[in-house]
Amino acid sequence: MIRMIGVSAILGLVTLGCGPGAHDESSSEVGDAGSTSSGGASTSTTTSTAPTSSSTTSLTQEQPEPAPACGPPPIGGALSITIDGDVPFTLGDVRFDRACEVSEVEEDGAGGYRLGFACADEMGLPVVHTLALALGPPGLAPVAVGEAVQLRLHNDNPFYANTFITLRDPEGALLLAFLSAEALPDAFTDEYWSDFYPPSDFYAPLVLTRAWPCEPTCEPGPSACPCRERGAVDFTLGGEVVRVYEDNLGQLAAGSLDLRVHLSGAVDWQTCPMPTDTTSTWTALLVTRQL
C-alpha cells in the first residue's frame, strides 16, 4: 500500500481507475492469500452463488468443488453509501459510536434504501443521522422504525475514504456491517497506521478474511495498471464459514445474515509501468440481518 500525499494522489484515483469505485481498485495485501487454495473453496466452506440468488450451496466430500467465480464480474452489481447526505470521501476523519432509534426506513425505488436514526450528540442534544445504500441486486433493510440500535462509524481519508460501519441491537447482535476500504480492521498495528483502521473486534463476532483463488487477468484500456486479481471474502461466524466471490451474494445461517461482496481485488503491480498514488487493493462488502 502506498500513501503519497499530494495532488497527484487525487488525480491518480480519478484518471487511472485504480482507486475506490473502479474495477482496478481493491482490498489489502495479496500476501495474505498464502493459506487459501487456488482451486476454489475448500470442502469446509459454504460457497456463494451468482447475484441472481442469495442461496448458498454446502459442499461435502462426495460433491465436486465448484469452479471459482474468477471470470468477468456480472453486470449490474452496485454498492455505495452516503452518510448524512455526503459521500464518505467528503467526510474527513470521523469516529462515531452512539445509541440511536431508527426513525426512518425508506426504499429508494432502485433496490436500495435510506435509514434514519434519531440520536444525541456529544452535548446530549438531539441529532438525526442517515445512511443511504445504493444496491444492485436489490436488498432489504435490516431494521424497522422504532428499533433501538447502536450506530458506529469509523471513517478516514488518507486521500480516499476507508469506511467501516456497524449497526447492532441493544444486546450487541450485528444488524448491519458495511466496509469499503483498502484493508480490513486491525490490518496495521504500529502506532501510526493503527489509527486509520478500527480494532479487530469491530465486526465481532463476525470474522472477515480475504482469499485469493483467482489468477490475475488483464483488460485493454487506458489504465496504468491493466491487470488485477479478483478475490473473495470468507465470512466466519459460530463455526460456519461462507466464501463469497467478488460481485456475488451469500448467506450465513448463524446470525441469519445476508452477505454481499461488491469489490474484492488487487492490482497486479508487476504490470504497472510505475507505482501510482492509488491503493493496490480494495474490498467493499455489506452484511445485513434477514428480517
XYZ file of C-alpha atoms in Angstrom:
291
model
C 0.000 0.000 0.000
C 1.343 3.384 -0.931
C 0.309 6.660 0.701
C 1.856 9.625 -1.097
C 0.028 12.780 -0.107
C -0.406 15.382 -2.812
C -2.417 16.498 -5.802
C -1.125 13.580 -7.830
C -2.846 11.234 -5.383
C -6.273 12.569 -6.242
C -5.535 12.691 -9.936
C -4.366 9.082 -9.820
C -7.686 7.963 -8.384
C -9.749 9.920 -10.876
C -7.837 9.286 -14.077
C -6.253 5.877 -13.658
C -9.306 3.981 -12.470
C -7.230 2.146 -9.856
C -8.871 3.758 -6.820
C -12.088 3.057 -4.924
C -15.109 2.742 -7.195
C -13.357 1.224 -10.219
C -12.633 -2.398 -11.029
C -8.892 -1.708 -10.991
C -9.099 -0.979 -7.267
C -9.378 -3.470 -4.435
C -8.685 -4.609 -0.780
C -5.387 -5.245 1.112
C -2.117 -7.147 0.860
C -2.143 -10.042 -1.606
C 0.325 -11.789 0.627
C -2.412 -12.943 2.978
C -3.571 -15.413 0.326
C -1.000 -17.957 1.360
C -3.453 -20.054 3.366
C -6.060 -20.212 0.583
C -6.308 -22.962 -2.007
C -6.052 -21.811 -5.612
C -8.680 -24.319 -6.685
C -11.705 -22.608 -5.155
C -13.499 -23.002 -1.833
C -12.341 -25.800 0.444
C -14.682 -28.592 1.469
C -15.171 -26.980 4.891
C -16.750 -23.842 3.493
C -20.054 -22.831 2.003
C -19.718 -21.002 -1.293
C -21.773 -18.153 -2.672
C -23.914 -18.059 -5.778
C -24.260 -15.531 -8.564
C -26.134 -12.322 -7.681
C -29.384 -13.646 -9.091
C -29.782 -15.792 -5.972
C -28.901 -15.300 -2.327
C -28.909 -19.017 -1.503
C -25.747 -20.958 -0.711
C -24.603 -24.489 -1.527
C -22.999 -26.692 1.115
C -20.063 -28.811 -0.008
C -19.360 -32.394 1.070
C -16.536 -34.795 0.311
C -18.762 -36.516 -2.298
C -19.582 -33.301 -4.163
C -17.169 -31.713 -6.648
C -15.848 -28.292 -5.775
C -17.336 -25.521 -7.916
C -15.076 -23.538 -10.212
C -14.106 -20.217 -8.631
C -16.013 -17.183 -9.883
C -12.902 -15.764 -11.491
C -14.260 -14.643 -14.852
C -15.547 -11.182 -15.713
C -17.819 -9.820 -12.955
C -21.591 -9.897 -13.535
C -23.198 -6.760 -14.921
C -25.377 -4.675 -12.622
C -23.525 -5.051 -9.346
C -23.533 -1.932 -7.148
C -22.747 -0.997 -3.566
C -22.277 2.566 -2.376
C -23.271 4.617 0.635
C -23.924 8.202 1.653
C -23.694 9.275 5.280
C -25.808 12.250 6.325
C -26.196 13.022 2.627
C -22.461 13.041 1.874
C -20.195 10.501 0.219
C -17.559 9.185 2.672
C -14.711 10.863 0.781
C -16.022 14.301 1.810
C -16.473 13.475 5.496
C -12.864 13.545 6.618
C -11.812 11.593 9.715
C -14.895 10.660 11.755
C -15.329 8.451 14.804
C -18.944 7.941 15.902
C -20.468 5.479 18.390
C -23.964 6.376 19.626
C -27.164 4.780 20.881
C -29.987 5.739 18.495
C -33.524 4.863 17.475
C -34.473 4.014 13.901
C -36.642 6.924 12.751
C -36.911 6.219 9.018
C -36.782 3.252 6.640
C -37.473 4.189 3.036
C -36.849 2.277 -0.187
C -35.217 4.271 -2.993
C -37.125 2.525 -5.787
C -33.947 1.101 -7.330
C -33.120 -1.710 -4.916
C -31.521 0.333 -2.148
C -32.862 2.106 0.914
C -32.398 5.044 3.271
C -32.195 4.636 7.046
C -32.713 7.495 9.503
C -31.549 7.467 13.133
C -32.603 9.747 15.981
C -29.544 10.090 18.233
C -27.956 12.530 20.679
C -24.725 14.437 20.081
C -21.796 14.854 22.490
C -23.755 17.530 24.394
C -26.836 15.342 24.694
C -28.779 17.357 22.121
C -30.970 15.531 19.583
C -29.463 14.938 16.141
C -30.509 12.840 13.139
C -28.075 10.704 11.168
C -28.823 8.961 7.873
C -27.368 6.098 5.876
C -28.449 5.663 2.242
C -27.362 2.485 0.464
C -27.433 2.063 -3.325
C -27.591 -1.659 -4.103
C -27.556 -3.938 -7.117
C -29.011 -6.555 -6.920
C -31.789 -5.127 -4.690
C -31.650 -5.601 -0.937
C -33.941 -5.353 2.077
C -33.441 -3.000 5.021
C -32.342 -4.948 8.114
C -34.129 -2.723 10.677
C -37.595 -1.307 11.294
C -38.775 2.087 12.544
C -38.711 2.297 16.335
C -35.882 -0.181 16.889
C -33.127 0.759 19.328
C -29.677 0.408 17.757
C -26.028 1.246 18.334
C -24.643 3.119 15.331
C -20.861 3.011 14.956
C -18.868 4.729 12.212
C -15.127 4.823 11.577
C -14.179 6.892 8.518
C -10.767 8.181 7.492
C -9.433 9.948 4.416
C -5.769 9.446 3.547
C -6.784 10.665 0.041
C -9.666 8.243 -0.475
C -12.203 7.059 2.092
C -11.763 3.977 4.277
C -15.242 3.462 5.732
C -16.346 0.997 8.426
C -19.921 0.925 9.828
C -21.922 -1.332 12.128
C -25.488 -1.353 13.428
C -26.170 -3.519 16.482
C -29.190 -4.165 18.678
C -29.042 -3.319 22.422
C -27.657 -6.816 23.151
C -24.836 -6.321 20.653
C -26.141 -8.584 17.866
C -24.996 -7.478 14.425
C -27.774 -5.982 12.270
C -25.682 -4.356 9.538
C -21.986 -4.270 8.679
C -20.559 -2.125 5.884
C -16.935 -1.982 4.738
C -15.352 -0.070 1.884
C -11.617 0.113 2.429
C -8.134 -0.844 1.307
C -7.601 -3.095 4.334
C -9.605 -4.984 6.949
C -9.821 -3.829 10.590
C -6.632 -4.137 12.599
C -4.601 -4.677 9.435
C -1.827 -2.447 10.787
C -0.783 -2.488 14.436
C 2.062 0.034 14.514
C 1.334 3.289 16.331
C 0.920 5.459 13.223
C -1.171 3.262 10.950
C -3.397 1.685 13.604
C -5.391 4.908 13.982
C -6.573 4.620 10.379
C -8.326 1.301 10.993
C -10.755 0.150 13.700
C -9.742 -2.673 16.071
C -10.050 -6.292 15.003
C -13.276 -6.783 17.017
C -15.131 -4.025 15.120
C -17.331 -6.619 13.374
C -17.187 -9.272 16.145
C -18.279 -12.000 16.425
C -18.202 -11.939 12.624
C -14.699 -12.528 11.248
C -13.700 -11.309 7.776
C -10.787 -12.855 5.867
C -9.679 -12.138 2.303
C -9.000 -15.053 -0.040
C -7.263 -15.038 -3.431
C -8.408 -18.038 -5.539
C -8.128 -16.323 -8.942
C -5.253 -15.675 -11.312
C -4.593 -12.072 -12.417
C -6.417 -11.017 -15.573
C -5.738 -8.060 -17.845
C -8.122 -5.783 -19.717
C -7.184 -3.470 -22.584
C -7.685 0.212 -21.991
C -6.048 3.408 -20.751
C -5.465 2.206 -17.187
C -1.906 2.468 -15.883
C -2.483 -0.835 -14.071
C -4.383 -3.032 -16.571
C -4.135 -6.302 -14.628
C -5.864 -7.185 -11.392
C -6.635 -10.259 -9.310
C -10.235 -10.909 -8.365
C -10.665 -12.037 -4.790
C -13.216 -13.372 -2.340
C -14.096 -12.858 1.310
C -14.518 -15.637 3.869
C -17.180 -14.799 6.466
C -16.862 -16.803 9.700
C -19.478 -16.884 12.463
C -20.189 -19.552 15.064
C -18.030 -22.159 13.331
C -19.717 -21.586 9.953
C -17.617 -20.296 7.042
C -19.105 -18.873 3.848
C -16.929 -17.758 0.937
C -18.368 -15.028 -1.283
C -16.617 -14.109 -4.528
C -16.458 -10.587 -5.901
C -19.856 -9.346 -7.132
C -21.662 -12.287 -5.543
C -24.115 -12.940 -2.711
C -24.260 -15.474 0.117
C -25.918 -16.259 3.449
C -24.792 -17.208 6.946
C -27.226 -19.428 8.810
C -25.541 -18.382 12.055
C -26.946 -14.963 12.848
C -29.336 -15.129 9.865
C -27.159 -12.777 7.825
C -27.196 -11.899 4.127
C -23.737 -11.367 2.607
C -22.754 -9.221 -0.347
C -19.271 -8.640 -1.777
C -19.126 -5.957 -4.446
C -15.379 -5.430 -4.763
C -12.563 -7.697 -3.690
C -9.427 -7.480 -5.751
C -5.833 -6.397 -6.051
C -3.861 -4.543 -8.689
C -1.103 -6.652 -10.229
C 1.792 -4.241 -9.702
C 4.092 -6.232 -11.994
C 2.092 -4.967 -14.974
C 2.182 -1.298 -13.917
C 4.853 0.906 -15.514
C 5.413 2.678 -12.190
C 3.805 2.884 -8.731
C 0.778 5.190 -8.622
C -0.923 7.228 -5.922
C -3.650 4.617 -5.545
C -4.198 1.790 -3.127
C -3.202 -1.573 -4.567
C -6.177 -3.444 -3.094
C -9.804 -2.761 -2.195
C -12.760 -4.502 -0.545
C -16.389 -3.374 -0.488
C -18.967 -5.533 1.277
C -22.299 -5.414 3.105
C -23.743 -7.750 5.732
C -27.396 -7.400 6.786
C -29.728 -9.228 9.129
C -32.569 -11.142 7.472
C -35.900 -9.836 8.750
